[in-house]
C-alpha cells in the first residue's frame, strides 16, 4: 500500500495497551490531505522514526511528556519533503526534520522543524546517528557516564542505535567496552564491525557468569537501556564510584504491572549505597542545552567522516507496517536503528 | 558492671548473623589491659558510638569496608581519655577520638586519632553532631542533595542524628522540610524542637497518602536513610530533576535475603528515568575531602553556637548493654544519637 498523493494515511492510538500493544492498540485511518494556509507548508513523510520511548506515550501516566490522546496520531520524528510551501525560506523539494508523527502528510508552520537541505547525503540519519539517538548516546555517556581511559563500560541493547554509538564512543575514549545484545548475529556485528571488546547474548542462561568473566576489573560505567535481568547481572559487578546513566528500561516497557518478586529494591539501593554509585536518569532535550548539542554535532560529524563511528539502519517499507515494526523493536527484533520508509 | 582499671572488657563478633543479630552474634570477653610500648599510648573508652553501618560489618560481604573478622572486636568510633602515654604530644587525661571499637581499653600509636583537648565542652558530640553523623548530614545534603530555597526536602529517620541534622540544615537553606520518624513522640520532637514543617509516622497505614498531602509540590530532595516502604512512598512524588543522596537503608540491614515481591525494580528505575532523578550513594570519608570537612566544622560550630541547630543524644550506660542498644538502634528504638557511656 504505497503512499498516495490524494489521501493521507495516519496511524492513531485506538486504545491504551495493557502490556504489549496488539491489533486493538493502533488504527490506520485514511483522510484527505490537509491544505496549508498562509505561512504554512505541507510536508510529505519520507522516513518515520520508531523509538522505544513511544511505548510510554501510549500510557495515560505521569511521565516526561504528555501521553498521546485516544484518537490522536502517534508521536514521532520524521524526515519529510516540502510538497507545498506558503512559508518564506522553505522551498518545495527541500528535506526537513519534523515531529508530525505516524502519517503521510502534515501541515506545519515551521515550529520545531529543522531544515536538512535539498539533497542531504543520508536524510534518514537525522533520525538516528545524527539525531536524537546519537545525541542521547553522546551526552549520556560523556556528560553523565564520564568514562575515563582504561575503565570498563557496559552497554545493553548494543546493536541498537543508542547502544552501538555509546560503545563506539567509549572505545574512542580508551575504555574496555562490553556490549550485551540479543542473539549471536548481533553480537558478532557488535564485536567485528563496531569494535567492542566483547558482546554477550542476553538470552544466555549464564549471562551473569559471562558478564563477570568479561569484566575482570568490574564495571565503571553501565549505560542503562534495558533494565530487567541485564541490570540485575550488572549490579554485583559495579565498582566503587560507578556511574549509571539511565536512558531506558525497554525490557520493562510492556509490563502490565510490577513483576513478581523477589523485590530487588534492596539490591539496587544497597549497591548504590555501598559502591557509592551515581545513577542518573536523563531525557536528552531536557537535560542538555545548545552547548552540548553543538559539541555533539561537531564531534559526530567528524567521527562519521573519518570512519571512527559506523551506523546501521533497520529499514522497514510502508507506513502500514509501522505497528508491527514497533512491536518488533520493543521485543529487540530490530538490528540497527528502526526506520520506516513511508514515501 | 562498671569499667575496671585492671581488666579489659571487649565485645567481639562471635557469629555472623542471618537477619537480626541475636544472643549468639556478639560475645563479651574479659582480658588483661594491654600495655603501650614505645611511641604508643593506652586510651580508656569513655563514650562508644553505635551506628547503623555496623550491621554491614557483621556480614562477610563485598562492601565499602572490610568485615569484622570472627573473634574480632566490633568496629566503632569512641571518645576516650589517655591513661598512659609514651607518645610526645599526648598527655594523660587528654580526650581523643579513636577507632578502637567496642572495648574498655586500647593501645594506639596515634594513627587515626583526633585530639579533643583536656576538657572539651561536650566530648561525646564528636561521635555525633560534630563527627561522622553530622558531617554525613552536612555533605550529603549540601553536596549531593543541593537543596534550593523553596524546594521540598524529605528525610527519613528524622529523629536520628543524621536525619535531624539534614532537616535542620535544609530549613536554614529555606526549604520546606518533611520528616518521617517512628512514633508520635519522635514526630512531635521533630516538628516542635527541630522546626521541621511536618513529620509523619512511618508506622501509619496510610503513610503514602499522608506524604502526598505533606508534599503538595512534590519532592525535590529525598535524603535516603531507610529504604523500604518509606522509599516506596517517596518514589511517586519525586519531581523532575530530584536528587536522592543515599546514606543508608537501615530498614533493610537485617534482611536475611531479598524480600518477597512484587519486584519494585521497575518502579525505582522507571522513576529515575522519567523524572530524571540523580541518585547517589556516598560514604562520607570516601566521597569528600578536607575542603568539605573544613566547611562543615566551620558552619556546624557556628550553627551550634547560635542555636540554629539542636542536638539530642540517646545515652545508654555500660558496655555490656551495647549489644541490646545496637538492636534497638536497628529497630528504630533510639531517640537521638545512640551513645554508650562506657567509663
XYZ file of C-alpha atoms in Angstrom:
686
model
C 0.000 0.000 0.000
C 2.181 2.836 -1.244
C 1.899 6.483 -0.343
C -0.700 8.270 -2.459
C -0.763 11.956 -3.238
C -4.502 12.468 -2.750
C -5.085 10.764 0.588
C -3.428 10.906 3.971
C -2.959 7.707 5.908
C -2.379 8.124 9.583
C -1.935 5.741 12.485
C -3.767 6.773 15.623
C -3.905 5.427 19.162
C -7.180 3.488 19.353
C -6.823 2.000 22.839
C -4.235 2.224 25.587
C -2.489 -1.143 25.752
C -2.017 -3.230 28.870
C 1.282 -4.961 28.309
C 2.330 -5.439 24.720
C 0.495 -3.361 22.101
C -1.782 -5.554 19.990
C -4.110 -5.242 16.999
C -6.538 -3.129 19.049
C -3.923 -0.581 20.097
C -3.378 1.305 16.856
C -5.710 2.053 13.926
C -4.855 3.079 10.390
C -7.143 5.843 9.136
C -7.387 7.455 5.733
C -8.331 11.105 5.430
C -7.873 13.809 2.865
C -4.556 15.567 2.545
C -4.695 18.802 4.529
C -4.218 22.132 2.783
C -1.602 24.549 4.135
C -2.854 28.028 4.989
C -0.922 31.283 4.866
C 2.542 30.928 6.483
C 2.188 27.165 6.489
C 3.601 24.329 4.407
C 2.660 20.765 3.574
C 5.301 18.156 4.357
C 5.246 14.634 2.970
C 6.757 11.979 5.242
C 9.669 10.117 3.692
C 11.152 8.391 6.757
C 9.414 7.709 10.065
C 11.474 7.039 13.194
C 10.397 4.285 15.596
C 11.869 4.526 19.092
C 11.187 2.694 22.376
C 10.090 5.869 24.185
C 6.873 5.797 22.134
C 5.605 2.934 24.287
C 5.450 5.341 27.239
C 3.351 7.774 25.232
C 0.674 5.108 24.855
C 0.132 5.111 28.637
C -2.041 7.580 30.446
C 0.584 8.064 33.152
C 2.720 10.790 34.633
C 5.817 10.765 32.501
C 8.206 13.221 30.934
C 5.855 14.010 28.087
C 2.124 14.181 27.526
C 0.506 10.896 26.547
C -0.884 10.575 23.036
C -4.636 11.138 23.344
C -7.031 8.385 22.278
C -7.702 9.016 18.582
C -4.549 11.100 18.246
C -1.804 10.451 15.701
C 1.100 8.538 17.268
C 4.067 10.762 18.094
C 7.249 10.520 16.034
C 10.044 12.410 14.432
C 10.037 12.122 10.660
C 12.183 13.215 7.778
C 9.961 14.707 5.124
C 9.960 16.726 1.942
C 8.173 20.011 1.439
C 5.325 19.492 -1.059
C 3.656 22.908 -0.906
C 5.013 25.982 0.819
C 3.475 29.278 1.850
C 6.405 29.974 4.165
C 9.283 32.117 3.053
C 12.544 30.180 3.337
C 11.018 26.743 2.742
C 11.093 25.540 -0.879
C 9.258 22.638 -2.447
C 11.508 19.570 -2.559
C 13.533 20.578 0.461
C 14.107 17.972 3.217
C 13.097 18.757 6.784
C 13.110 17.056 10.171
C 9.590 17.301 11.556
C 7.630 15.990 14.540
C 4.438 15.145 12.691
C 4.066 11.511 13.759
C 2.901 8.334 12.069
C 1.261 9.739 8.934
C 1.857 10.521 5.254
C 1.301 14.259 5.264
C 1.209 17.082 7.753
C 0.795 20.826 7.701
C 3.405 22.797 9.600
C 4.038 26.451 10.383
C 7.715 25.665 10.791
C 7.615 25.225 14.580
C 10.137 22.589 15.710
C 11.174 21.979 12.107
C 14.870 21.566 11.261
C 15.994 22.232 7.669
C 18.091 19.463 6.117
C 18.694 20.980 2.665
C 17.734 19.985 -0.894
C 19.842 16.850 -1.177
C 21.270 15.680 2.128
C 23.658 12.685 1.874
C 21.706 10.435 4.217
C 18.457 12.156 5.116
C 17.281 9.342 7.413
C 20.425 9.680 9.562
C 18.844 12.749 11.135
C 16.521 10.284 12.896
C 19.444 8.268 14.217
C 23.159 8.766 14.467
C 22.921 12.496 13.745
C 19.656 12.930 15.621
C 18.060 12.107 18.932
C 19.541 8.600 19.437
C 23.082 9.692 18.548
C 22.843 12.761 20.726
C 21.419 10.657 23.576
C 24.359 8.270 23.359
C 26.890 11.090 23.184
C 25.629 13.247 26.031
C 24.511 10.398 28.271
C 27.853 8.650 28.046
C 30.180 11.652 28.147
C 28.296 14.023 30.461
C 26.777 11.514 32.911
C 28.881 8.372 32.419
C 32.138 10.344 32.327
C 34.223 7.390 31.120
C 37.965 7.525 31.688
C 40.593 5.686 29.636
C 41.133 2.191 30.992
C 37.722 1.935 32.623
C 35.169 -0.746 31.770
C 31.941 0.387 30.124
C 28.976 -1.971 29.740
C 26.112 -1.148 27.414
C 22.970 -3.125 26.753
C 20.992 -3.035 23.504
C 24.449 -2.816 21.996
C 23.290 -3.338 18.430
C 20.651 -0.621 18.710
C 21.294 2.964 17.632
C 21.988 4.304 21.127
C 23.967 1.350 22.458
C 26.086 0.952 19.337
C 27.015 4.616 19.492
C 27.725 4.583 23.226
C 30.118 1.683 22.797
C 31.951 3.161 19.841
C 32.423 6.487 21.627
C 33.653 4.667 24.739
C 36.224 2.847 22.587
C 37.367 6.206 21.188
C 37.856 7.313 24.814
C 40.119 4.337 25.553
C 37.729 2.164 27.559
C 37.205 -1.579 27.647
C 33.696 -1.951 26.213
C 31.377 -4.894 26.754
C 28.088 -4.975 24.891
C 25.000 -7.033 25.559
C 22.654 -7.849 22.689
C 20.064 -10.405 21.650
C 21.456 -13.251 19.568
C 24.756 -14.319 18.070
C 24.349 -12.389 14.819
C 24.029 -9.065 16.634
C 26.862 -9.939 18.999
C 29.161 -10.787 16.091
C 28.319 -7.440 14.443
C 28.959 -5.544 17.681
C 32.447 -7.041 18.070
C 33.539 -7.265 14.400
C 32.048 -4.112 12.935
C 31.706 -1.828 15.931
C 34.939 -2.816 17.673
C 33.565 -3.670 21.131
C 35.914 -5.835 23.190
C 33.173 -8.370 23.844
C 29.454 -8.821 23.367
C 27.234 -11.185 25.328
C 23.886 -12.649 24.355
C 21.300 -11.696 26.972
C 19.359 -14.826 26.113
C 22.131 -16.993 27.591
C 21.243 -18.810 30.775
C 24.530 -17.830 32.373
C 24.573 -14.149 31.455
C 25.700 -13.118 34.942
C 28.666 -15.511 34.880
C 29.610 -14.464 31.344
C 29.454 -10.823 32.325
C 31.668 -11.420 35.357
C 34.218 -13.064 33.123
C 34.038 -10.299 30.517
C 34.561 -7.622 33.175
C 37.539 -8.850 35.218
C 38.083 -5.356 36.646
C 34.403 -4.757 37.408
C 32.185 -2.159 35.757
C 32.805 1.579 35.960
C 30.046 2.802 33.656
C 26.814 0.972 32.916
C 24.749 2.682 30.244
C 21.236 1.551 31.122
C 18.943 0.946 28.162
C 17.024 -2.124 29.191
C 16.551 -2.806 32.922
C 15.489 -6.327 33.843
C 17.904 -9.199 34.090
C 20.734 -7.303 32.435
C 20.596 -4.668 35.172
C 20.481 -7.386 37.802
C 23.542 -9.082 36.307
C 25.385 -5.746 36.295
C 24.655 -4.744 39.917
C 27.100 -7.105 41.684
C 29.910 -6.021 39.356
C 29.669 -2.259 39.756
C 32.879 -0.711 41.056
C 33.135 1.981 43.713
C 32.074 5.326 42.251
C 30.485 3.709 39.176
C 28.197 5.874 37.047
C 24.904 4.670 35.593
C 23.250 6.931 33.014
C 19.632 5.724 32.865
C 18.439 6.168 29.306
C 15.763 3.496 29.012
C 14.378 0.303 30.535
C 12.928 -1.207 27.382
C 12.629 -4.744 28.771
C 10.086 -3.350 31.231
C 8.077 -1.050 28.948
C 5.394 -3.618 28.228
C 4.885 -4.623 31.861
C 1.189 -4.564 32.723
C 2.136 -4.155 36.402
C 5.012 -4.819 38.747
C 6.580 -8.236 38.134
C 6.684 -10.991 40.729
C 9.367 -10.945 43.371
C 11.724 -11.167 44.987
C 11.870 -7.427 45.469
C 15.193 -6.317 44.020
C 14.846 -2.872 45.629
C 17.290 -3.729 48.436
C 19.832 -4.976 45.881
C 19.564 -1.829 43.785
C 19.665 0.585 46.707
C 22.272 -1.423 48.605
C 24.608 -1.375 45.616
C 24.129 2.353 45.127
C 24.974 2.862 48.802
C 27.909 0.520 49.263
C 29.530 1.215 45.919
C 28.841 4.949 46.018
C 27.166 4.667 42.635
C 25.789 7.713 40.865
C 22.676 6.780 38.903
C 21.041 9.462 36.817
C 18.044 9.420 34.547
C 18.009 11.789 31.618
C 15.830 12.908 28.749
C 18.142 14.301 26.185
C 16.464 17.606 25.345
C 15.533 18.300 28.984
C 18.975 17.706 30.451
C 21.295 19.224 27.892
C 21.357 22.572 26.175
C 22.658 24.079 22.968
C 26.306 23.945 24.070
C 26.309 20.150 24.387
C 24.308 19.783 21.163
C 26.905 21.772 19.267
C 29.713 19.638 20.693
C 27.775 16.561 19.571
C 27.239 17.753 16.011
C 30.889 18.767 15.696
C 32.301 15.511 17.097
C 29.835 13.119 15.488
C 30.182 14.687 12.051
C 33.954 14.326 12.301
C 33.761 10.721 13.554
C 31.413 9.672 10.764
C 33.632 11.365 8.194
C 36.844 9.703 9.372
C 35.164 6.331 9.855
C 35.558 6.162 13.649
C 31.847 5.546 14.096
C 29.731 3.295 11.930
C 25.957 3.262 11.767
C 23.373 0.686 10.803
C 19.696 1.132 9.999
C 16.870 -1.402 10.086
C 14.638 -0.146 7.295
C 11.024 -1.272 7.024
C 8.915 -0.400 3.961
C 5.459 1.126 4.248
C 3.597 3.095 6.890
C 1.099 0.257 7.280
C 3.903 -1.927 8.637
C 4.853 0.530 11.387
C 2.761 -1.092 14.170
C 4.320 -4.497 13.611
C 7.799 -2.974 13.335
C 7.221 -1.133 16.598
C 6.383 -4.351 18.446
C 9.454 -5.933 16.878
C 11.507 -3.027 18.260
C 10.136 -3.456 21.780
C 10.979 -7.154 21.619
C 14.536 -6.390 20.498
C 13.875 -7.753 16.999
C 15.462 -4.763 15.273
C 19.046 -4.845 14.050
C 20.088 -1.214 13.907
C 18.012 1.957 14.025
C 14.377 1.172 13.188
C 13.158 3.470 10.403
C 10.024 3.132 8.293
C 10.367 4.238 4.685
C 6.984 5.807 4.137
C 7.244 7.516 0.775
C 29.170 -3.967 85.597
C 31.313 -0.837 85.675
C 34.598 -0.293 83.899
C 37.547 -1.667 85.907
C 41.111 -0.486 85.694
C 42.745 -3.906 85.751
C 40.736 -5.774 83.126
C 39.665 -5.031 79.602
C 36.167 -5.998 78.539
C 35.658 -6.266 74.814
C 32.751 -7.266 72.638
C 33.715 -9.450 69.719
C 31.838 -10.859 66.752
C 31.125 -14.485 67.652
C 28.961 -15.458 64.669
C 27.774 -13.691 61.533
C 24.043 -13.093 61.957
C 21.376 -14.026 59.453
C 18.776 -11.322 59.835
C 18.661 -9.578 63.185
C 21.690 -10.034 65.460
C 20.827 -12.247 68.444
C 22.491 -13.547 71.605
C 24.864 -15.703 69.534
C 26.118 -12.813 67.429
C 28.304 -10.968 69.920
C 30.346 -12.173 72.895
C 31.682 -10.204 75.836
C 35.243 -11.226 76.699
C 37.448 -10.135 79.546
C 41.188 -9.888 79.044
C 44.046 -8.048 80.670
C 44.610 -4.399 79.919
C 47.246 -4.101 77.199
C 50.490 -2.273 77.888
C 51.573 0.510 75.496
C 55.047 0.103 74.007
C 57.404 2.877 72.913
C 55.611 5.562 70.890
C 52.248 4.172 71.928
C 49.575 5.193 74.401
C 46.776 3.496 76.293
C 43.323 5.001 75.795
C 40.355 4.289 78.034
C 36.965 4.368 76.331
C 34.555 6.921 77.783
C 31.866 7.021 75.068
C 31.192 4.385 72.417
C 29.292 5.311 69.266
C 26.653 2.926 67.896
C 25.716 3.476 64.259
C 23.638 1.511 61.744
C 26.597 0.952 59.387
C 27.995 -1.539 61.919
C 25.369 -4.066 60.852
C 27.089 -4.254 57.450
C 30.427 -5.010 59.092
C 28.914 -8.157 60.619
C 28.384 -9.599 57.134
C 31.069 -11.339 55.152
C 30.118 -9.465 52.002
C 31.659 -7.086 49.497
C 31.008 -3.695 50.973
C 32.761 -0.399 51.410
C 34.822 -1.642 54.333
C 36.336 -4.911 55.450
C 34.008 -7.086 57.524
C 34.845 -7.563 61.187
C 36.572 -10.963 61.410
C 35.033 -13.677 63.568
C 36.548 -13.199 67.010
C 37.479 -9.597 66.231
C 36.432 -6.620 68.330
C 33.386 -4.867 66.827
C 34.274 -1.702 64.956
C 33.380 1.700 66.402
C 34.477 5.219 66.935
C 34.941 6.073 70.592
C 35.784 9.093 72.648
C 38.429 8.131 75.170
C 40.905 9.512 77.627
C 44.623 8.917 77.545
C 45.592 6.754 80.540
C 49.265 6.156 79.785
C 51.321 7.853 77.117
C 54.666 7.115 75.545
C 53.874 9.463 72.635
C 55.092 13.013 72.640
C 52.174 15.392 72.316
C 49.622 13.157 74.053
C 49.176 13.774 77.774
C 47.435 11.648 80.357
C 43.888 12.884 80.878
C 43.537 14.284 77.399
C 40.401 13.382 75.375
C 40.770 11.777 71.952
C 38.549 10.453 69.203
C 39.700 6.926 68.458
C 38.567 3.988 66.311
C 39.223 1.264 68.846
C 35.805 -0.389 68.845
C 33.587 -1.935 71.485
C 36.048 -2.292 74.394
C 37.268 -0.596 77.566
C 40.895 -0.038 76.652
C 43.062 0.065 73.572
C 46.650 0.759 72.707
C 47.220 3.265 69.912
C 50.221 4.696 68.116
C 48.176 7.782 67.288
C 47.091 6.626 63.824
C 43.582 7.918 63.012
C 43.373 9.587 66.411
C 41.916 13.101 66.684
C 42.841 15.235 69.693
C 39.879 16.775 71.539
C 41.756 18.626 74.302
C 41.848 18.353 78.103
C 38.293 19.469 78.823
C 36.073 19.620 75.742
C 32.560 21.026 76.354
C 30.678 18.003 75.074
C 33.205 15.268 74.351
C 30.567 12.801 73.120
C 29.411 15.251 70.438
C 32.472 14.269 68.432
C 30.650 10.984 67.816
C 27.553 12.795 66.562
C 26.743 16.304 65.526
C 30.411 17.335 65.303
C 31.536 13.964 63.997
C 30.680 11.413 61.366
C 26.863 11.662 61.526
C 26.854 15.470 61.447
C 29.376 15.567 58.638
C 27.372 12.933 56.733
C 24.232 15.031 57.014
C 26.021 18.212 56.005
C 27.913 16.945 52.982
C 25.227 14.526 51.786
C 22.549 17.180 51.840
C 24.520 20.153 50.566
C 26.922 18.500 48.094
C 24.655 15.770 46.684
C 21.148 16.943 47.576
C 21.891 20.534 46.549
C 18.688 21.947 48.082
C 17.467 25.292 46.836
C 15.280 27.711 48.765
C 11.612 26.895 48.273
C 12.209 23.255 47.408
C 10.742 20.348 49.374
C 13.177 18.096 51.235
C 12.050 14.789 52.740
C 14.195 12.960 55.252
C 13.533 9.657 56.960
C 14.889 8.667 60.374
C 14.208 12.315 61.126
C 14.774 11.982 64.868
C 18.118 10.246 64.378
C 21.407 12.135 64.359
C 21.768 12.278 60.584
C 18.121 12.927 59.717
C 17.636 15.568 62.398
C 20.684 17.432 61.161
C 19.726 17.129 57.490
C 16.318 18.633 58.196
C 17.617 21.485 60.287
C 20.213 22.428 57.666
C 17.555 22.260 54.950
C 15.396 24.651 56.980
C 18.383 27.010 57.248
C 18.586 26.873 53.436
C 14.934 27.923 53.079
C 13.358 24.601 52.165
C 10.065 23.028 53.122
C 11.142 20.047 55.234
C 9.092 16.929 55.895
C 10.467 14.335 58.267
C 9.465 10.730 58.729
C 10.035 9.042 62.082
C 8.719 6.195 64.174
C 6.009 7.191 66.635
C 4.199 10.318 67.742
C 6.723 11.291 70.408
C 9.563 11.482 67.894
C 7.371 13.261 65.355
C 6.369 15.886 67.906
C 10.046 16.463 68.770
C 10.978 16.803 65.111
C 8.365 19.480 64.490
C 8.471 21.354 67.827
C 12.142 21.235 68.688
C 13.820 20.824 65.322
C 11.494 23.086 63.333
C 10.542 20.714 60.535
C 7.361 21.757 58.697
C 5.821 18.329 59.219
C 6.744 14.885 60.452
C 4.933 11.663 59.597
C 4.868 8.403 61.495
C 6.130 5.628 59.222
C 4.036 3.150 61.192
C 0.830 4.718 59.847
C -1.127 2.577 57.437
C -1.628 5.493 55.079
C 1.930 6.820 55.008
C 1.869 7.275 51.223
C -1.323 9.356 51.355
C -0.029 11.422 54.277
C 3.213 12.071 52.458
C 1.379 13.170 49.317
C -0.588 15.638 51.404
C 2.516 16.910 53.204
C 4.321 17.484 49.905
C 1.816 19.372 47.740
C 4.604 20.487 45.387
C 6.247 17.073 45.183
C 9.696 16.176 46.487
C 12.906 17.748 45.226
C 15.386 16.136 47.608
C 14.900 12.812 49.368
C 17.662 12.068 51.842
C 17.618 8.273 51.946
C 18.376 6.731 55.325
C 15.986 3.822 55.480
C 14.824 2.252 52.201
C 11.744 0.042 52.430
C 8.242 1.398 52.471
C 9.358 4.968 53.044
C 11.337 4.896 49.810
C 8.373 3.359 48.016
C 6.066 6.097 49.310
C 8.531 8.737 48.138
C 9.036 7.427 44.587
C 5.715 8.574 43.054
C 6.213 12.061 44.476
C 9.698 12.806 43.161
C 9.826 15.882 40.959
C 11.739 16.200 37.707
C 15.458 16.533 38.423
C 15.046 15.393 42.048
C 18.215 14.433 43.929
C 18.454 11.410 46.229
C 21.582 11.177 48.398
C 21.689 7.531 49.517
C 23.161 7.463 53.001
C 21.633 4.303 54.443
C 18.875 1.726 54.061
C 18.538 0.748 57.706
C 15.120 -0.880 57.358
C 16.788 -3.455 55.114
C 20.020 -4.089 57.053
C 18.662 -7.114 58.874
C 17.226 -8.779 55.774
C 18.331 -12.408 55.624
C 17.728 -12.342 51.863
C 15.718 -10.466 49.278
C 12.149 -9.835 50.441
C 9.086 -11.162 48.668
C 7.751 -9.342 45.645
C 6.481 -7.641 43.744
C 9.807 -6.563 42.305
C 9.990 -2.809 42.792
C 13.000 -2.564 40.460
C 10.873 -1.262 37.553
C 9.335 1.387 39.831
C 12.731 2.565 41.080
C 14.391 2.593 37.676
C 11.306 3.963 35.896
C 11.128 6.881 38.302
C 14.824 7.626 37.899
C 14.347 7.616 34.136
C 11.106 9.553 33.747
C 11.816 12.099 36.456
C 15.494 12.495 35.519
C 16.415 11.724 39.121
C 20.022 11.762 40.268
C 20.546 9.121 42.944
C 23.954 8.898 44.540
C 25.338 6.697 47.256
C 28.070 8.077 49.434
C 30.366 7.115 52.267
C 31.357 10.299 53.928
C 35.139 9.889 54.183
C 35.413 8.306 50.725
C 33.439 10.944 48.858
C 34.539 14.161 50.459
C 37.944 15.601 51.227
C 39.478 18.048 53.657
C 37.934 21.090 51.981
C 34.370 19.944 52.651
C 35.299 18.812 56.164
C 36.621 22.256 56.993
C 33.438 23.876 55.679
C 31.444 21.502 57.862
C 33.402 22.246 61.036
C 33.189 25.983 60.405
C 29.436 26.013 59.663
C 28.344 23.466 62.244
C 30.322 25.094 65.046
C 28.682 28.420 64.222
C 25.177 26.896 63.993
C 25.516 25.127 67.322
C 26.819 28.310 68.939
C 23.979 30.493 67.675
C 21.339 27.862 68.370
C 20.339 27.236 64.735
C 20.946 23.515 65.154
C 19.952 21.471 68.163
C 21.230 18.009 69.004
C 19.893 15.124 71.060
C 21.675 12.050 72.366
C 20.284 8.697 73.432
C 22.723 7.689 76.155
C 22.941 4.087 77.356
C 25.049 3.160 80.386
C 27.546 0.316 80.351
C 29.500 -1.513 77.668
C 27.645 -4.733 78.465
C 24.431 -3.095 77.258
C 25.851 -2.199 73.838
C 24.533 -5.299 72.004
C 20.963 -4.684 73.131
C 21.259 -0.975 72.372
C 22.523 -1.792 68.909
C 19.492 -3.952 68.152
C 17.303 -1.175 69.494
C 19.034 1.212 67.073
C 18.431 -1.066 64.094
C 14.767 -1.291 65.029
C 14.484 2.490 65.262
C 14.118 2.388 69.038
C 16.667 5.130 69.636
C 15.630 8.718 70.177
C 18.654 10.764 69.197
C 22.249 9.714 68.620
C 22.900 6.339 70.262
C 25.949 6.557 72.527
C 27.106 4.092 75.171
C 28.700 5.628 78.256
C 31.398 3.086 78.953
C 33.553 4.653 81.640
